[in-house]
XYZ file of C-alpha atoms in Angstrom:
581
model
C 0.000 0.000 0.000
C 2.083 3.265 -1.417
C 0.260 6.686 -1.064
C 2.755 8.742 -3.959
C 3.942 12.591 -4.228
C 1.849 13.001 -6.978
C -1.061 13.108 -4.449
C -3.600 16.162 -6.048
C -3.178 19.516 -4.120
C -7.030 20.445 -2.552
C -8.122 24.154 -3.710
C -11.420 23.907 -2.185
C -12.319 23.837 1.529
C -13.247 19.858 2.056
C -16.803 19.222 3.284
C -15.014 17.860 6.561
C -14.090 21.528 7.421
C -16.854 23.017 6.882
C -18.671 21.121 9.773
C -18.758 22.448 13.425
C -18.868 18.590 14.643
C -15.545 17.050 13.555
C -13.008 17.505 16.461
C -9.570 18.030 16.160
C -8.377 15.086 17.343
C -10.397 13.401 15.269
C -9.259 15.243 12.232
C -5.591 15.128 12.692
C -5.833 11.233 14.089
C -8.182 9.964 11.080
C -7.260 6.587 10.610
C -6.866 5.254 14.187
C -9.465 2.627 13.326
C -7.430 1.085 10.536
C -4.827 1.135 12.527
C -6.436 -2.238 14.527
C -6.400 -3.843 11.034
C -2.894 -4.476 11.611
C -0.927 -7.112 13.231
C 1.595 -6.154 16.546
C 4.712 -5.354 15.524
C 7.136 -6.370 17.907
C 9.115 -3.544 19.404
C 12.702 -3.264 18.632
C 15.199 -3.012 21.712
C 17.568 -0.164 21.430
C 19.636 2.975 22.847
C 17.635 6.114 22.638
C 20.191 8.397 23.032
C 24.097 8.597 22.887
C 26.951 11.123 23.221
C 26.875 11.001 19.389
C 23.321 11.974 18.899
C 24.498 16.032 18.346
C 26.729 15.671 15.722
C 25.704 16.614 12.414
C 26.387 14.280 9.655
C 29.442 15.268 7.699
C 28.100 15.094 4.019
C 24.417 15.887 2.865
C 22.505 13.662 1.281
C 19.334 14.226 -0.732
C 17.657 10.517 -1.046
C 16.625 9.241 2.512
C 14.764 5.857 3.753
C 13.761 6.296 6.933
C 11.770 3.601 9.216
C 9.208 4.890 11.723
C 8.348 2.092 14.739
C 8.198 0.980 17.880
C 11.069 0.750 19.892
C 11.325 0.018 23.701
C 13.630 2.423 25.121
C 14.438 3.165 28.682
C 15.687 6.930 29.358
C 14.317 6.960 33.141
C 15.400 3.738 34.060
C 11.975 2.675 33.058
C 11.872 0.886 29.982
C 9.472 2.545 27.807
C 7.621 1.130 24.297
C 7.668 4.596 21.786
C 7.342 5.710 18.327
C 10.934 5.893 16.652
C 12.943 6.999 13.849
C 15.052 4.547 12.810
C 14.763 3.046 16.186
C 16.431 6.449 18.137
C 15.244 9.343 20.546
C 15.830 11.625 18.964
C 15.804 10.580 15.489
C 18.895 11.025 13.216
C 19.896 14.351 12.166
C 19.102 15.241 8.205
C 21.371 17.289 6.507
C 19.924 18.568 3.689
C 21.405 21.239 0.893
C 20.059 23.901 -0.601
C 18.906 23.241 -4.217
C 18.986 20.041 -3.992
C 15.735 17.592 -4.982
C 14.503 15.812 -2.352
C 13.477 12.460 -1.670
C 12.744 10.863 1.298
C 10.545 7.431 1.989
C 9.219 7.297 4.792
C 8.494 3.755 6.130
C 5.344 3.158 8.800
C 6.076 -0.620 11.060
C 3.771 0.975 13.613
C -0.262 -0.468 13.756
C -1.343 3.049 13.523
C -1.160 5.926 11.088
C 1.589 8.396 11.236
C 3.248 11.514 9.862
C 6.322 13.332 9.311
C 5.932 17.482 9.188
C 9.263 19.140 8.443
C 8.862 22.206 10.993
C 9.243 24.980 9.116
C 10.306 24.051 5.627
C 8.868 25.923 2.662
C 7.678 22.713 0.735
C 3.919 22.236 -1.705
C 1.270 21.858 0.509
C 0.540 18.023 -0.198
C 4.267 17.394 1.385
C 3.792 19.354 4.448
C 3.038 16.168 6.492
C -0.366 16.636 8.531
C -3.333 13.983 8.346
C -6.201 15.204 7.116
C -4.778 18.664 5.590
C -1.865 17.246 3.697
C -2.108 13.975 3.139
C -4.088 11.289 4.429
C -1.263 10.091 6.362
C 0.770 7.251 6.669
C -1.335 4.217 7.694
C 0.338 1.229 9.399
C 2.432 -0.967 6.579
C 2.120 1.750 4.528
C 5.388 4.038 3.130
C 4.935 7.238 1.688
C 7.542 9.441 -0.423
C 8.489 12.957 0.387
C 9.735 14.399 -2.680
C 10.606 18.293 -2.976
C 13.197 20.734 -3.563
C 14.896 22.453 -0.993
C 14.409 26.246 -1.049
C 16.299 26.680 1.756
C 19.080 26.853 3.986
C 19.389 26.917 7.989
C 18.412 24.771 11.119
C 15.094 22.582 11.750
C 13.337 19.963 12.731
C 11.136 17.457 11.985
C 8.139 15.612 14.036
C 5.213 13.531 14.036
C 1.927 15.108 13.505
C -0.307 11.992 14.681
C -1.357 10.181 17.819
C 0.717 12.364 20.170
C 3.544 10.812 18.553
C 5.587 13.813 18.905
C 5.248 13.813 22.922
C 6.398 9.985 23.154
C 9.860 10.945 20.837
C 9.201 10.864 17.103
C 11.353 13.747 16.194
C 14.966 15.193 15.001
C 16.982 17.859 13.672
C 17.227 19.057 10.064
C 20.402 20.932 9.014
C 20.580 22.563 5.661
C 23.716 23.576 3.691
C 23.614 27.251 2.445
C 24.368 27.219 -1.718
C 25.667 30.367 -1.025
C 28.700 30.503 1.514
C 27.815 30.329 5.125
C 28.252 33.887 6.388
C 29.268 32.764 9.752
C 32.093 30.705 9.471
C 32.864 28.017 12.721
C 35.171 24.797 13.565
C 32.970 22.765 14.910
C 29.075 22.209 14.727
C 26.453 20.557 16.931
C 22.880 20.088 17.112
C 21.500 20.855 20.938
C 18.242 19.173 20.678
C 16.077 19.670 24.000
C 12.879 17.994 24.822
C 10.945 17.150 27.744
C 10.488 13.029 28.577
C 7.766 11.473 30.697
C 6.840 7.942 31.363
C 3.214 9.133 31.392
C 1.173 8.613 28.319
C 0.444 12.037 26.948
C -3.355 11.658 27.066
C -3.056 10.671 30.714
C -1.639 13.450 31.412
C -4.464 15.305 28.832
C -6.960 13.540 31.249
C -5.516 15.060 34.521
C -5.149 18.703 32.763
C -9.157 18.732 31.787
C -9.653 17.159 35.773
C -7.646 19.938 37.496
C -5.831 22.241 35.310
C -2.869 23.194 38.113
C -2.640 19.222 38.564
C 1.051 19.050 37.953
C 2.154 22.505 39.756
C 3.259 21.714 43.036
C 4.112 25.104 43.980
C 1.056 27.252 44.550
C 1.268 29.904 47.162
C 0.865 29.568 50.229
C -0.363 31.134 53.751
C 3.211 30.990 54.381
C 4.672 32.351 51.486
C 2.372 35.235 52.418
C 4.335 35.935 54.811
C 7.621 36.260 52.835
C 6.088 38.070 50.341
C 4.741 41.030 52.403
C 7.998 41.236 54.176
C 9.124 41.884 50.280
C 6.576 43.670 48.549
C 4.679 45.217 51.833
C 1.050 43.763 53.952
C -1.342 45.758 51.491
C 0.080 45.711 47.891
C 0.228 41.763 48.602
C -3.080 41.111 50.540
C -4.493 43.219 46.818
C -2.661 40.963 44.716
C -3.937 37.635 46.066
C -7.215 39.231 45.914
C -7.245 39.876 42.481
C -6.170 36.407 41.633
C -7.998 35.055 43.798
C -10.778 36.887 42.110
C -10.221 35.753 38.633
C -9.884 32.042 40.311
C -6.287 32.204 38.841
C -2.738 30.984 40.108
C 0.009 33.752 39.443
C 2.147 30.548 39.762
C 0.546 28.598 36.488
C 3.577 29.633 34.598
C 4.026 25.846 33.117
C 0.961 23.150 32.510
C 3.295 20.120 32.665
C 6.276 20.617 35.103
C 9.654 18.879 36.216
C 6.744 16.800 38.592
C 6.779 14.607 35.525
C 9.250 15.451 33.037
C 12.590 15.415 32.620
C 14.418 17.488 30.646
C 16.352 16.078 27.827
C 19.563 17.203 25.806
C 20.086 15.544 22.774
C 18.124 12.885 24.354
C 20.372 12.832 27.606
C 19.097 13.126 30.864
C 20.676 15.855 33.127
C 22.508 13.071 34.502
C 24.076 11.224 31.777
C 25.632 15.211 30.524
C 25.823 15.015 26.948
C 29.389 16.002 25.591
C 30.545 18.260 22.584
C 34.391 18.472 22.251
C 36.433 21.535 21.068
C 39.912 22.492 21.034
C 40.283 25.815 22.593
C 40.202 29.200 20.135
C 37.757 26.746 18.071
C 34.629 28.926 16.874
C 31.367 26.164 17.632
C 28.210 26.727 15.864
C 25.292 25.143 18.122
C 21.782 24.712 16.853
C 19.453 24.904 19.649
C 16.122 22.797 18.500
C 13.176 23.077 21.326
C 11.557 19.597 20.418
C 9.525 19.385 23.871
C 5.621 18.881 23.612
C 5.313 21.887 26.706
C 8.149 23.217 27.567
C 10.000 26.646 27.215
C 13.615 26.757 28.560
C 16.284 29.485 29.207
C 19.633 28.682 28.071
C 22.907 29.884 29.303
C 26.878 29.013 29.094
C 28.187 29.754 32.460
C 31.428 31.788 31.573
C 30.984 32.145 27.827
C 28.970 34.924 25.723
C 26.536 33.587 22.714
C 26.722 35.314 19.460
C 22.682 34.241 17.900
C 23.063 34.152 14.258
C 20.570 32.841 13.039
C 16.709 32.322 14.793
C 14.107 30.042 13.293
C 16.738 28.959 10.106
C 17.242 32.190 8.852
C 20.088 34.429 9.240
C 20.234 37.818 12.080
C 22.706 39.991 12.759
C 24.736 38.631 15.524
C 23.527 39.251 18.664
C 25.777 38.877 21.808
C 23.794 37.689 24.851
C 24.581 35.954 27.967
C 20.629 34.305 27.987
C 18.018 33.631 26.153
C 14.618 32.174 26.014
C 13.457 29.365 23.518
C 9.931 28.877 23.567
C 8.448 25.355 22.153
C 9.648 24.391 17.965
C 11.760 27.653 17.895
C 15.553 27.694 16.955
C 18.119 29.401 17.537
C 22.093 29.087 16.371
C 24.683 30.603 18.167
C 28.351 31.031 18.024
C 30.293 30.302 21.062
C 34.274 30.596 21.246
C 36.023 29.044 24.149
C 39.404 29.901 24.898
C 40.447 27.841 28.123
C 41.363 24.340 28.235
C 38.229 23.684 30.472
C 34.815 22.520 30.488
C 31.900 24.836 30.460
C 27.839 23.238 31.181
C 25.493 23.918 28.833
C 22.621 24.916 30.932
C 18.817 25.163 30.184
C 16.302 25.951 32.647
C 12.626 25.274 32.672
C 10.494 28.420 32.377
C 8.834 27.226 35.987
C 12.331 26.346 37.157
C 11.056 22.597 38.098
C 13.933 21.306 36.336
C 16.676 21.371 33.622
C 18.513 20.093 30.805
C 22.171 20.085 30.697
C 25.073 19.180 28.475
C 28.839 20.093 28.529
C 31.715 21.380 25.736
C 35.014 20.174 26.643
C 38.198 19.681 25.445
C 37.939 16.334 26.560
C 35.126 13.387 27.302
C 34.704 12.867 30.583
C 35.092 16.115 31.391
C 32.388 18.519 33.344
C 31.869 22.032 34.785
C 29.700 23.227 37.866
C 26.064 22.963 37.274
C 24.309 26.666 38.342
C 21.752 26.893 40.556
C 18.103 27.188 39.005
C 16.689 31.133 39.131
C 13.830 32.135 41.153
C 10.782 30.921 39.776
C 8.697 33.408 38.502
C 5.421 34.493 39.200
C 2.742 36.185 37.124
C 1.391 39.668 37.452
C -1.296 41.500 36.190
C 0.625 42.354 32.743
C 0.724 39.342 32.254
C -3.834 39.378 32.731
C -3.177 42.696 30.407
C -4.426 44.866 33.009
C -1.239 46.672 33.085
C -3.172 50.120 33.566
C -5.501 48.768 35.504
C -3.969 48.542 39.041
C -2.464 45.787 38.625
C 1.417 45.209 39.420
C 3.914 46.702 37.364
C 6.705 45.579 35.594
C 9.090 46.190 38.192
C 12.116 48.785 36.580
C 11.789 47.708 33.491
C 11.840 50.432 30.883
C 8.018 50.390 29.282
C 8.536 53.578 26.969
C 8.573 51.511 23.666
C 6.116 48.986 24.637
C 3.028 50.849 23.397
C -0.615 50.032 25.229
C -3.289 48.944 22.786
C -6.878 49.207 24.541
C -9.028 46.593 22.630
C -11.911 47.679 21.748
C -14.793 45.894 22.652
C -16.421 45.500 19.136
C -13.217 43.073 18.246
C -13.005 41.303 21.471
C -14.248 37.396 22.092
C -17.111 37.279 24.237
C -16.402 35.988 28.011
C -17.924 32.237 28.295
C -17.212 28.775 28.880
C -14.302 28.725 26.874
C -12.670 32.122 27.241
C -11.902 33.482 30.879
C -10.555 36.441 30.402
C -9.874 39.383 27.961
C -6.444 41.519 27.863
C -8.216 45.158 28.274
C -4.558 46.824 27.693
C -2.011 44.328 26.369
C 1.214 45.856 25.565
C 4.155 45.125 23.350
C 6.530 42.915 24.938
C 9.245 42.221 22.005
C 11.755 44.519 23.952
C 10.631 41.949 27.421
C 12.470 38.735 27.324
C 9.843 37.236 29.235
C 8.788 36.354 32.457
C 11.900 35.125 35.340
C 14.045 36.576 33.144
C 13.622 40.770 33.519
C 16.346 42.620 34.983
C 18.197 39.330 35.951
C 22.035 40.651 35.530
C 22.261 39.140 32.303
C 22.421 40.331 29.313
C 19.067 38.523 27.501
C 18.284 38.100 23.829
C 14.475 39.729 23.210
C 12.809 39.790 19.894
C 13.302 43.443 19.542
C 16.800 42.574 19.517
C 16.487 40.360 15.954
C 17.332 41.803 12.892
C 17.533 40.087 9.555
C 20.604 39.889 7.715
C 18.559 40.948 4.255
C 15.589 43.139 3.308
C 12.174 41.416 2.681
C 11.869 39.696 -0.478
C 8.028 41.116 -0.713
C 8.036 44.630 0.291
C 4.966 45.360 -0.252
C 2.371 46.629 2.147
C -0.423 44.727 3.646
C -3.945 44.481 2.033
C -5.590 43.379 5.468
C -5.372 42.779 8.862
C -6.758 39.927 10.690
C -6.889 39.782 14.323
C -6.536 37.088 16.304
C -7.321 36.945 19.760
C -5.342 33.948 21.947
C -8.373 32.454 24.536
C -8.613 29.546 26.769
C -10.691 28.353 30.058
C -7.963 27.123 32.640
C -9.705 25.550 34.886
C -11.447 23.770 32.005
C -8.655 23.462 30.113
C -9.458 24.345 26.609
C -8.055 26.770 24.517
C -8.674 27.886 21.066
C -8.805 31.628 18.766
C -11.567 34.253 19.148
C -13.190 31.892 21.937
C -13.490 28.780 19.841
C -12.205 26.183 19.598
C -10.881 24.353 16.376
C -14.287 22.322 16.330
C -15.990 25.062 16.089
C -14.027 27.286 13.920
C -14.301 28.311 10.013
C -10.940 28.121 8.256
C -9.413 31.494 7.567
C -9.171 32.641 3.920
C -6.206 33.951 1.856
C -6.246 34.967 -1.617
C -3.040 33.714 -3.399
C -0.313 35.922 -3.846
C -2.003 38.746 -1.143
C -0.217 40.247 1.351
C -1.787 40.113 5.256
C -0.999 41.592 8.268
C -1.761 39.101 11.397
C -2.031 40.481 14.829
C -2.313 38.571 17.753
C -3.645 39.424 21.245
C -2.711 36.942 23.953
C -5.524 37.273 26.246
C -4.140 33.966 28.450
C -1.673 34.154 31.000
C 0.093 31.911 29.217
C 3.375 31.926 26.751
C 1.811 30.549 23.319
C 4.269 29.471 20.288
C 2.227 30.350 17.902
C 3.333 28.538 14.421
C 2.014 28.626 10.594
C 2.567 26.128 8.660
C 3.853 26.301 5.092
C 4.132 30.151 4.959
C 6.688 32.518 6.583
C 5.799 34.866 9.725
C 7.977 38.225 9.027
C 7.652 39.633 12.849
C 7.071 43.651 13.098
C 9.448 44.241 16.114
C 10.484 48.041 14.847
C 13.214 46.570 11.638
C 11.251 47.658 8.814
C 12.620 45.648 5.753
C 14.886 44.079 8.138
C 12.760 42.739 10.275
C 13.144 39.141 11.314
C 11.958 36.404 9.626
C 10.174 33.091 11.575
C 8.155 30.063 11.376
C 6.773 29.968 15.181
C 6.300 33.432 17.257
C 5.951 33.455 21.174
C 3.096 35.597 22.345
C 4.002 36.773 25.810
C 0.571 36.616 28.086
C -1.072 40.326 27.569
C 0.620 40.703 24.762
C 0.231 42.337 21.201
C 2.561 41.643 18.448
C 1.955 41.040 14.341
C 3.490 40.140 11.434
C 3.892 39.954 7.969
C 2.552 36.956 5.742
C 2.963 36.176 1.952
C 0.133 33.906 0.777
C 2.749 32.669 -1.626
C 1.873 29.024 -1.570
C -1.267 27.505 -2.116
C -2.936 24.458 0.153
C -4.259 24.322 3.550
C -2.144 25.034 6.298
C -2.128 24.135 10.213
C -2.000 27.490 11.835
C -1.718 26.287 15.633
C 0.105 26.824 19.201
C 2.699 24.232 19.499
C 2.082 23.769 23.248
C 0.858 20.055 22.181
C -2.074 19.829 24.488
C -3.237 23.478 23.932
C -3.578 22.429 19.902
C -4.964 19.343 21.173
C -7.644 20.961 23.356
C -8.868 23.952 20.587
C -6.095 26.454 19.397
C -5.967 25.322 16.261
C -6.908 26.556 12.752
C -6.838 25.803 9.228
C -5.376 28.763 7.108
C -7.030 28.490 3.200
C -4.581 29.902 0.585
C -6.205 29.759 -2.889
């Protein structure tokens, strides 16, 4: 059973769409029931990860055969039965070149459907990877080919888009070769894939969410912490703050769904523990592609002792940057440049957002070889910015400099209705590309924010929107759903393009959550202040009361998943189907 490349591109919006009773998860899963058709597969036994797993291949290749299936790993100590490629966690790193034609068959031993998206390549829609938009995915026994050229060069990744597959481990690192010379020259290269690990099946822990959304945070304040926190912040302004939370039935301490309670934090499919190990000889220039592969998690990554130079964010090339810090919310990149001069060791450090946990790595000039581990940062805590009520009594933003982060009151007209499955609405949210986000404000480190990005070269398409569309970010915590405008995908109409039209998309994060916010198939040209130069991307963090936009080509046509990659907040509603034609 072969489903080919040649597979017709839709142009029309498919009757399935059009309905208000299909469900996400039965949309993107479609096939489940075949999947019991098939025979068990016995699981292979293998390594998931190695020392080796961050090196990138040393010649490109441009005709791949590549086996998904079950593997039994054991990364905890707890031997584990997951969804593989090629039998590793991660799966093996692709590198790719620039012009080249692609081909890549893909394989399916599992006895259920599966998928391969390739996160953030510009590729027809029909190759894009996502079951019931794409394709009709890859059904157990089945193989499908991948065939198109490569358009571009840079760092990215790949991942299931079925089953929660992506949670359990199916997914890797893609590394394309410039045609052009690389710009930033370097000695050695490495792939720093993070991700976060469980041994509890993701809808388990989808199950707990919807039964108590603060299930996993262990670290709500306390009676006791009242205490400590009117010693710091004085008896009144404190007693108001817990009132107003309080009020909203809110935590300011929600600041990650799924927490170091139950993950831990992977480098390059390491644990903390067995400190994955990049070698250099000292003076050598090392290019490292940070890769956030983890179904919730944001980190905060530092070098202890060395500066970063980001060069490149999302695959495509910045002027350097030189930061100490900086944050990388979920299926965002980043490259850096990093120069060591001593003959030491120096840990890779990456904290979670909540500070729960970390991952951690080392460069050395030798294996074996480690460097103090820092202590984790205080954890932060929300505040009414974050509710975007900045004007409205609410805490402030400590002394952080607000004059260029300009107030938008939202007028009521264009703001989702408060109901069952949208709690709150941002009344002033605020730019926040000059904030590098919450924990990490006025820190003592120098901290890469998105106002800080600037591209390398002017827009290709320099042409002015036609339209704006307006998207407001919504979700019920204590329910647990989440969606655009107050709906959820279920209940959603796609949203139109014309083909070859310019739009402007603004977003209003009226959650107080982070939310990656990622369109497929299309580039996201972020308005942070660059003009021409502004930065190009493929997934965009909106900060929680934030306002930000962007640029988008309709340059491609097909239907495109336009989603937050937070894997249970797509799961649960914020998803949408973007319509070029």
């Amino acid at each position: 059973m072969q489903h080919n490349a040649e597979w017709t591109i839709p142009m029309h919006i498919p009757p399935a769409l059009k309905g208000r009773n299909v469900s996400r998860r039965q949309f993107i899963t479609g096939g489940s029931a075949l999947a019991a058709m098939y025979a068990f597969r016995p699981p292979q036994q293998v390594f998931a990860s190695s020392h080796t797993s961050g090196i990138v291949p040393p010649h490109t290749s441009s005709n791949f055969d590549l086996t998904i299936g079950w593997a039994n790993v054991n990364i905890v100590d707890k031997p584990q039965r997951v969804p593989t490629m090629n039998g590793g966690v991660p799966g093996p790193i692709l590198r790719w070149r620039e012009g080249d034609d692609l081909r890549l068959n893909i394989h399916n031993t599992l006895d259920e459907t599966t998928s391969i998206h390739w996160h953030g390549i510009r590729c027809p829609a029909h190759m894009d990877g996502v079951p019931g938009l794409s394709f009709a995915g890859i059904a157990p026994g089945a193989h499908f080919t991948y065939h198109f050229p490569i358009k571009q060069s840079g760092t990215y990744w790949y991942h299931s888009h079925s089953n929660m597959q992506e949670a359990m481990g199916l997914y890797g690192a893609i590394v394309i070769d410039p045609k052009e010379p690389d710009p930033n020259s370097y000695d050695q290269d490495y792939v720093i894939l993070l991700s976060d690990w469980s041994d509890v099946a993701p809808h388990t822990i989808i199950n707990k969410l919807k039964f108590q959304d603060d299930y996993y945070n262990f670290r709500q304040r306390t009676a006791a912490s009242f205490f400590h926190d009117a010693k710091k912040s004085g008896v009144w302004p404190t007693l108001k703050d817990r009132m107003q939370w309080a009020g909203m039935n809110m935590s300011a301490t929600d600041i990650s769904d799924v927490s170091g309670i139950i993950y831990t934090y992977l480098m390059n499919g390491c644990t903390p523990a067995a400190n994955w190990t990049g070698i250099f000889k000292p003076g050598e220039r090392i290019r490292l592609r940070f890769i956030n592969a983890s179904a919730m998690t944001f980190y905060d990554i530092r070098i202890p002792g060395l500066q970063m130079d980001v060069i490149q964010a999302d695959g495509n090339n910045v002027e350097p940057v030189r930061v100490d810090e900086f944050r990388i919310g979920v299926a965002e990149t980043y490259d850096c440049i990093v120069q060591p001069q001593g003959n030491q060791a120096y840990t890779i450090f990456a904290q979670s957002e909540d500070r729960t946990g970390y991952a951690r790595g080392t460069l050395a000039p030798h294996s074996g070889m480690s460097a103090p581990i820092p202590p984790m940062d205080e954890r932060p805590v929300r505040t009414m910015v974050d509710m975007g009520m900045a004007m409205h009594g609410g805490h402030d933003m400590g002394d952080m400099d607000m004059h260029d982060m300009p107030m938008h009151p939202v007028a009521k007209t264009h703001a989702p209705p408060l109901n069952v499955e949208n709690q709150n609405r941002a009344a002033m949210p605020i730019n926040r590309m000059a904030d590098p986000g919450d924990g990490l404000q006025n820190n003592g480190r120098r901290v890469l924010a998105y106002a800080d990005l600037r591209a390398t070269h002017p827009a290709t398409d320099q042409r002015p929107p036609s339209r704006e569309i307006t998207l407001h970010l919504t979700g019920n915590m204590e329910r647990y759903i989440w969606g655009f405008d107050g709906k959820k995908f279920s209940e959603a109409e796609p949203t139109p393009l014309r083909l070859g039209e310019r739009v402007r998309f603004t977003l209003i994060n009226d959650t107080m959550m982070e939310h990656p916010i990622h369109l497929h198939g299309l580039w996201s040209e972020l308005e942070n202040g660059n003009g021409l130069y502004n930065p190009v991307k493929h997934t965009i963090i909106v900060q929680p009361g934030g306002r930000l936009s962007y640029l988008v080509s309709a340059d491609t046509p097909g239907l495109w998943a336009f989603h937050c990659h937070l894997l249970y907040h797509m799961d649960l509603g914020m998803f949408r189907t973007v319509v070029v034609s």
